[in-house]
Amino acid sequence: MIFHWAPLPSYFIRYEGLKFMNPRQPSKDIAATKLLILFVIKIKTHGVGGWVSLTYDDMTEIAGLSRTLVCAGIRRLKALNLIEIDGAKKKRYSLRKHETYKGWTKIPAGSLFNEAGNIQAFGTFHNRYDYELNALRLFLYLLHIRSNDEYYSFVTNATIFKKTGMPYSQILLAV
């Protein structure tokens, strides 16, 4: 079965969690964002009961990260309280649900992967520049504000600055 989208609990985005990402040391947050998107899609496509088992090798290959960045990204997601981890040797990952906010964001699933099963856009990242982190933050924010009836999002630079913390000068680079 082909899944066209996967649900991401969006309380982190809605309550301005994107502001907490550090553009001065973007590698960890780039890895965390890539892994979050990967977990969302894999839980929808291959998950059992809201959990998915992925090895570090799977994550490095699919998301275009080194093992060090996979470890740092998982720690960052855990610190931001976005994922739960179960197991000692064979780990399973799940997205944390927020008790008071039940909203979610549609993440495109099918169109992100190439024939090899990797997320093709992630392969072009260097995983160390602030504009790459800003591009991921803007991607998540634009998906969050998009309505179900439209194929686009309309937002001002002032709102992007307010919700993501990106300076005006960085918004065009992120696009």
PDB file of C-alpha atoms in Angstrom:
ATOM      1  CA  MET A   1       0.000   0.000   0.000  1.00  0.00           C
ATOM      2  CA  ILE A   2       1.279   3.473  -0.892  1.00  0.00           C
ATOM      3  CA  PHE A   3       0.887   6.140   1.780  1.00  0.00           C
ATOM      4  CA  HIS A   4       0.805   9.700   0.490  1.00  0.00           C
ATOM      5  CA  TRP A   5       1.113  11.376   3.875  1.00  0.00           C
ATOM      6  CA  ALA A   6       1.915  10.622   7.509  1.00  0.00           C
ATOM      7  CA  PRO A   7       0.640  12.441  10.638  1.00  0.00           C
ATOM      8  CA  LEU A   8       3.066  14.410  12.804  1.00  0.00           C
ATOM      9  CA  PRO A   9       1.739  15.586  16.198  1.00  0.00           C
ATOM     10  CA  SER A  10       2.079  19.330  15.781  1.00  0.00           C
ATOM     11  CA  TYR A  11       2.040  20.769  19.292  1.00  0.00           C
ATOM     12  CA  PHE A  12       5.813  21.356  19.023  1.00  0.00           C
ATOM     13  CA  ILE A  13       5.334  23.465  15.891  1.00  0.00           C
ATOM     14  CA  ARG A  14       2.141  25.176  17.049  1.00  0.00           C
ATOM     15  CA  TYR A  15       3.621  26.305  20.346  1.00  0.00           C
ATOM     16  CA  GLU A  16       6.736  27.734  18.714  1.00  0.00           C
ATOM     17  CA  GLY A  17       9.092  24.845  19.436  1.00  0.00           C
ATOM     18  CA  LEU A  18      10.885  25.588  16.171  1.00  0.00           C
ATOM     19  CA  LYS A  19      12.354  28.640  17.931  1.00  0.00           C
ATOM     20  CA  PHE A  20      14.334  26.340  20.226  1.00  0.00           C
ATOM     21  CA  MET A  21      16.466  25.009  17.374  1.00  0.00           C
ATOM     22  CA  ASN A  22      19.982  26.422  17.495  1.00  0.00           C
ATOM     23  CA  PRO A  23      21.261  27.933  14.216  1.00  0.00           C
ATOM     24  CA  ARG A  24      24.710  28.489  15.758  1.00  0.00           C
ATOM     25  CA  GLN A  25      25.231  24.730  16.121  1.00  0.00           C
ATOM     26  CA  PRO A  26      22.785  23.388  13.548  1.00  0.00           C
ATOM     27  CA  SER A  27      24.080  19.830  13.059  1.00  0.00           C
ATOM     28  CA  LYS A  28      22.217  18.293  16.001  1.00  0.00           C
ATOM     29  CA  ASP A  29      18.953  20.010  15.146  1.00  0.00           C
ATOM     30  CA  ILE A  30      19.261  19.140  11.440  1.00  0.00           C
ATOM     31  CA  ALA A  31      19.749  15.503  12.443  1.00  0.00           C
ATOM     32  CA  ALA A  32      16.844  15.693  14.905  1.00  0.00           C
ATOM     33  CA  THR A  33      14.507  17.193  12.295  1.00  0.00           C
ATOM     34  CA  LYS A  34      15.493  14.652   9.649  1.00  0.00           C
ATOM     35  CA  LEU A  35      14.982  11.801  12.119  1.00  0.00           C
ATOM     36  CA  LEU A  36      11.634  13.203  13.248  1.00  0.00           C
ATOM     37  CA  ILE A  37      10.404  13.224   9.650  1.00  0.00           C
ATOM     38  CA  LEU A  38      11.824   9.730   9.137  1.00  0.00           C
ATOM     39  CA  PHE A  39      10.133   8.380  12.292  1.00  0.00           C
ATOM     40  CA  VAL A  40       6.795   9.931  11.306  1.00  0.00           C
ATOM     41  CA  ILE A  41       6.862   8.278   7.896  1.00  0.00           C
ATOM     42  CA  LYS A  42       8.225   4.921   9.044  1.00  0.00           C
ATOM     43  CA  ILE A  43       5.708   4.653  11.893  1.00  0.00           C
ATOM     44  CA  LYS A  44       2.919   5.190   9.362  1.00  0.00           C
ATOM     45  CA  THR A  45       4.327   2.776   6.750  1.00  0.00           C
ATOM     46  CA  HIS A  46       6.119   0.102   8.807  1.00  0.00           C
ATOM     47  CA  GLY A  47       5.066   0.732  12.388  1.00  0.00           C
ATOM     48  CA  VAL A  48       3.310  -1.645  14.723  1.00  0.00           C
ATOM     49  CA  GLY A  49       1.102  -0.074  17.375  1.00  0.00           C
ATOM     50  CA  GLY A  50       2.691   3.356  16.917  1.00  0.00           C
ATOM     51  CA  TRP A  51       6.255   2.050  17.302  1.00  0.00           C
ATOM     52  CA  VAL A  52       8.948   1.401  14.692  1.00  0.00           C
ATOM     53  CA  SER A  53      12.267  -0.446  14.908  1.00  0.00           C
ATOM     54  CA  LEU A  54      15.113   1.137  12.960  1.00  0.00           C
ATOM     55  CA  THR A  55      18.827   0.415  13.224  1.00  0.00           C
ATOM     56  CA  TYR A  56      21.466   3.129  13.137  1.00  0.00           C
ATOM     57  CA  ASP A  57      22.509   1.782   9.734  1.00  0.00           C
ATOM     58  CA  ASP A  58      18.950   2.212   8.442  1.00  0.00           C
ATOM     59  CA  MET A  59      18.792   5.757   9.765  1.00  0.00           C
ATOM     60  CA  THR A  60      22.205   6.736   8.359  1.00  0.00           C
ATOM     61  CA  GLU A  61      21.334   5.437   4.918  1.00  0.00           C
ATOM     62  CA  ILE A  62      17.766   6.740   4.661  1.00  0.00           C
ATOM     63  CA  ALA A  63      18.344  10.177   6.212  1.00  0.00           C
ATOM     64  CA  GLY A  64      21.865  10.845   4.937  1.00  0.00           C
ATOM     65  CA  LEU A  65      23.427  11.167   8.389  1.00  0.00           C
ATOM     66  CA  SER A  66      26.547   9.832  10.068  1.00  0.00           C
ATOM     67  CA  ARG A  67      26.215   7.508  13.070  1.00  0.00           C
ATOM     68  CA  THR A  68      27.409  10.354  15.308  1.00  0.00           C
ATOM     69  CA  LEU A  69      24.680  12.655  14.004  1.00  0.00           C
ATOM     70  CA  VAL A  70      22.053   9.914  14.364  1.00  0.00           C
ATOM     71  CA  CYS A  71      23.008   9.561  18.029  1.00  0.00           C
ATOM     72  CA  ALA A  72      23.012  13.348  18.534  1.00  0.00           C
ATOM     73  CA  GLY A  73      19.679  13.708  16.735  1.00  0.00           C
ATOM     74  CA  ILE A  74      18.011  11.029  18.845  1.00  0.00           C
ATOM     75  CA  ARG A  75      19.324  12.665  22.026  1.00  0.00           C
ATOM     76  CA  ARG A  76      18.002  16.024  20.848  1.00  0.00           C
ATOM     77  CA  LEU A  77      14.550  14.596  20.049  1.00  0.00           C
ATOM     78  CA  LYS A  78      14.503  12.973  23.481  1.00  0.00           C
ATOM     79  CA  ALA A  79      15.538  16.275  25.131  1.00  0.00           C
ATOM     80  CA  LEU A  80      12.764  18.108  23.261  1.00  0.00           C
ATOM     81  CA  ASN A  81      10.349  15.424  24.511  1.00  0.00           C
ATOM     82  CA  LEU A  82       9.251  14.510  20.977  1.00  0.00           C
ATOM     83  CA  ILE A  83       9.979  10.769  20.978  1.00  0.00           C
ATOM     84  CA  GLU A  84       9.883   7.779  23.290  1.00  0.00           C
ATOM     85  CA  ILE A  85      12.462   5.003  23.134  1.00  0.00           C
ATOM     86  CA  ASP A  86      11.846   1.432  24.219  1.00  0.00           C
ATOM     87  CA  GLY A  87      14.276  -1.468  24.430  1.00  0.00           C
ATOM     88  CA  ALA A  88      17.878  -1.967  25.432  1.00  0.00           C
ATOM     89  CA  LYS A  89      19.637  -3.538  22.443  1.00  0.00           C
ATOM     90  CA  LYS A  90      16.973  -3.451  19.753  1.00  0.00           C
ATOM     91  CA  LYS A  91      15.375  -0.064  20.162  1.00  0.00           C
ATOM     92  CA  ARG A  92      11.880   0.949  19.138  1.00  0.00           C
ATOM     93  CA  TYR A  93      10.859   4.545  18.583  1.00  0.00           C
ATOM     94  CA  SER A  94       7.503   6.246  18.979  1.00  0.00           C
ATOM     95  CA  LEU A  95       6.263   9.814  18.764  1.00  0.00           C
ATOM     96  CA  ARG A  96       5.133  11.369  22.017  1.00  0.00           C
ATOM     97  CA  LYS A  97       1.559  12.530  22.050  1.00  0.00           C
ATOM     98  CA  HIS A  98       0.594  15.716  23.861  1.00  0.00           C
ATOM     99  CA  GLU A  99      -2.208  15.315  26.366  1.00  0.00           C
ATOM    100  CA  THR A 100      -3.910  18.685  25.842  1.00  0.00           C
ATOM    101  CA  TYR A 101      -3.292  19.396  22.154  1.00  0.00           C
ATOM    102  CA  LYS A 102      -4.490  16.782  19.680  1.00  0.00           C
ATOM    103  CA  GLY A 103      -3.598  18.506  16.368  1.00  0.00           C
ATOM    104  CA  TRP A 104      -1.348  17.055  13.712  1.00  0.00           C
ATOM    105  CA  THR A 105       0.450  18.040  10.510  1.00  0.00           C
ATOM    106  CA  LYS A 106       0.437  16.098   7.236  1.00  0.00           C
ATOM    107  CA  ILE A 107       3.973  15.105   6.233  1.00  0.00           C
ATOM    108  CA  PRO A 108       4.283  13.958   2.601  1.00  0.00           C
ATOM    109  CA  ALA A 109       5.400  10.332   2.620  1.00  0.00           C
ATOM    110  CA  GLY A 110       5.456   8.731  -0.787  1.00  0.00           C
ATOM    111  CA  SER A 111       6.956  11.597  -2.766  1.00  0.00           C
ATOM    112  CA  LEU A 112       9.988  12.043  -0.504  1.00  0.00           C
ATOM    113  CA  PHE A 113      11.581   8.655  -1.215  1.00  0.00           C
ATOM    114  CA  ASN A 114      13.612   7.622  -4.256  1.00  0.00           C
ATOM    115  CA  GLU A 115      13.798   4.142  -5.797  1.00  0.00           C
ATOM    116  CA  ALA A 116      16.477   3.043  -3.316  1.00  0.00           C
ATOM    117  CA  GLY A 117      14.201   3.843  -0.366  1.00  0.00           C
ATOM    118  CA  ASN A 118      16.154   6.902   0.795  1.00  0.00           C
ATOM    119  CA  ILE A 119      14.780  10.396   1.308  1.00  0.00           C
ATOM    120  CA  GLN A 120      16.229  12.016  -1.781  1.00  0.00           C
ATOM    121  CA  ALA A 121      16.245  15.627  -0.565  1.00  0.00           C
ATOM    122  CA  PHE A 122      18.201  14.712   2.566  1.00  0.00           C
ATOM    123  CA  GLY A 123      21.089  13.390   0.472  1.00  0.00           C
ATOM    124  CA  THR A 124      21.932  16.918  -0.713  1.00  0.00           C
ATOM    125  CA  PHE A 125      22.368  18.302   2.808  1.00  0.00           C
ATOM    126  CA  HIS A 126      25.811  18.906   4.302  1.00  0.00           C
ATOM    127  CA  ASN A 127      24.243  18.746   7.787  1.00  0.00           C
ATOM    128  CA  ARG A 128      26.218  21.682   9.143  1.00  0.00           C
ATOM    129  CA  TYR A 129      24.835  24.973   7.818  1.00  0.00           C
ATOM    130  CA  ASP A 130      22.233  27.241   9.365  1.00  0.00           C
ATOM    131  CA  TYR A 131      20.353  27.677   6.070  1.00  0.00           C
ATOM    132  CA  GLU A 132      19.802  23.890   5.948  1.00  0.00           C
ATOM    133  CA  LEU A 133      18.297  23.954   9.428  1.00  0.00           C
ATOM    134  CA  ASN A 134      16.182  26.957   8.462  1.00  0.00           C
ATOM    135  CA  ALA A 135      14.967  25.149   5.336  1.00  0.00           C
ATOM    136  CA  LEU A 136      13.805  22.210   7.461  1.00  0.00           C
ATOM    137  CA  ARG A 137      12.155  24.518   9.987  1.00  0.00           C
ATOM    138  CA  LEU A 138      10.371  26.391   7.210  1.00  0.00           C
ATOM    139  CA  PHE A 139       9.310  23.106   5.570  1.00  0.00           C
ATOM    140  CA  LEU A 140       7.687  21.897   8.800  1.00  0.00           C
ATOM    141  CA  TYR A 141       6.058  25.260   9.473  1.00  0.00           C
ATOM    142  CA  LEU A 142       4.605  25.565   5.957  1.00  0.00           C
ATOM    143  CA  LEU A 143       3.213  22.041   6.197  1.00  0.00           C
ATOM    144  CA  HIS A 144       1.720  22.915   9.568  1.00  0.00           C
ATOM    145  CA  ILE A 145      -0.172  25.988   8.337  1.00  0.00           C
ATOM    146  CA  ARG A 146      -1.345  24.476   5.039  1.00  0.00           C
ATOM    147  CA  SER A 147      -5.054  23.750   4.902  1.00  0.00           C
ATOM    148  CA  ASN A 148      -6.353  20.379   3.769  1.00  0.00           C
ATOM    149  CA  ASP A 149      -8.068  21.971   0.778  1.00  0.00           C
ATOM    150  CA  GLU A 150      -5.072  23.782  -0.735  1.00  0.00           C
ATOM    151  CA  TYR A 151      -1.757  22.732  -2.248  1.00  0.00           C
ATOM    152  CA  TYR A 152       0.056  25.807  -0.985  1.00  0.00           C
ATOM    153  CA  SER A 153       0.559  27.924   2.115  1.00  0.00           C
ATOM    154  CA  PHE A 154       0.289  31.685   2.383  1.00  0.00           C
ATOM    155  CA  VAL A 155       2.247  33.400   5.143  1.00  0.00           C
ATOM    156  CA  THR A 156       4.159  36.641   5.688  1.00  0.00           C
ATOM    157  CA  ASN A 157       7.814  36.943   6.648  1.00  0.00           C
ATOM    158  CA  ALA A 158       6.734  38.555   9.914  1.00  0.00           C
ATOM    159  CA  THR A 159       4.701  35.483  10.859  1.00  0.00           C
ATOM    160  CA  ILE A 160       7.547  33.154   9.880  1.00  0.00           C
ATOM    161  CA  PHE A 161       9.876  35.192  12.096  1.00  0.00           C
ATOM    162  CA  LYS A 162       7.390  35.127  14.976  1.00  0.00           C
ATOM    163  CA  LYS A 163       6.705  31.374  14.791  1.00  0.00           C
ATOM    164  CA  THR A 164      10.142  29.998  13.871  1.00  0.00           C
ATOM    165  CA  GLY A 165      12.573  32.609  15.140  1.00  0.00           C
ATOM    166  CA  MET A 166      14.285  32.843  11.748  1.00  0.00           C
ATOM    167  CA  PRO A 167      15.683  36.305  11.012  1.00  0.00           C
ATOM    168  CA  TYR A 168      14.202  38.042   7.980  1.00  0.00           C
ATOM    169  CA  SER A 169      17.532  37.817   6.144  1.00  0.00           C
ATOM    170  CA  GLN A 170      17.539  34.007   6.503  1.00  0.00           C
ATOM    171  CA  ILE A 171      14.002  33.361   5.238  1.00  0.00           C
ATOM    172  CA  LEU A 172      14.872  33.810   1.556  1.00  0.00           C
ATOM    173  CA  LEU A 173      17.900  31.516   1.939  1.00  0.00           C
ATOM    174  CA  ALA A 174      15.689  28.889   3.579  1.00  0.00           C
ATOM    175  CA  VAL A 175      13.237  29.029   0.705  1.00  0.00           C
TER     176      VAL A 175
END
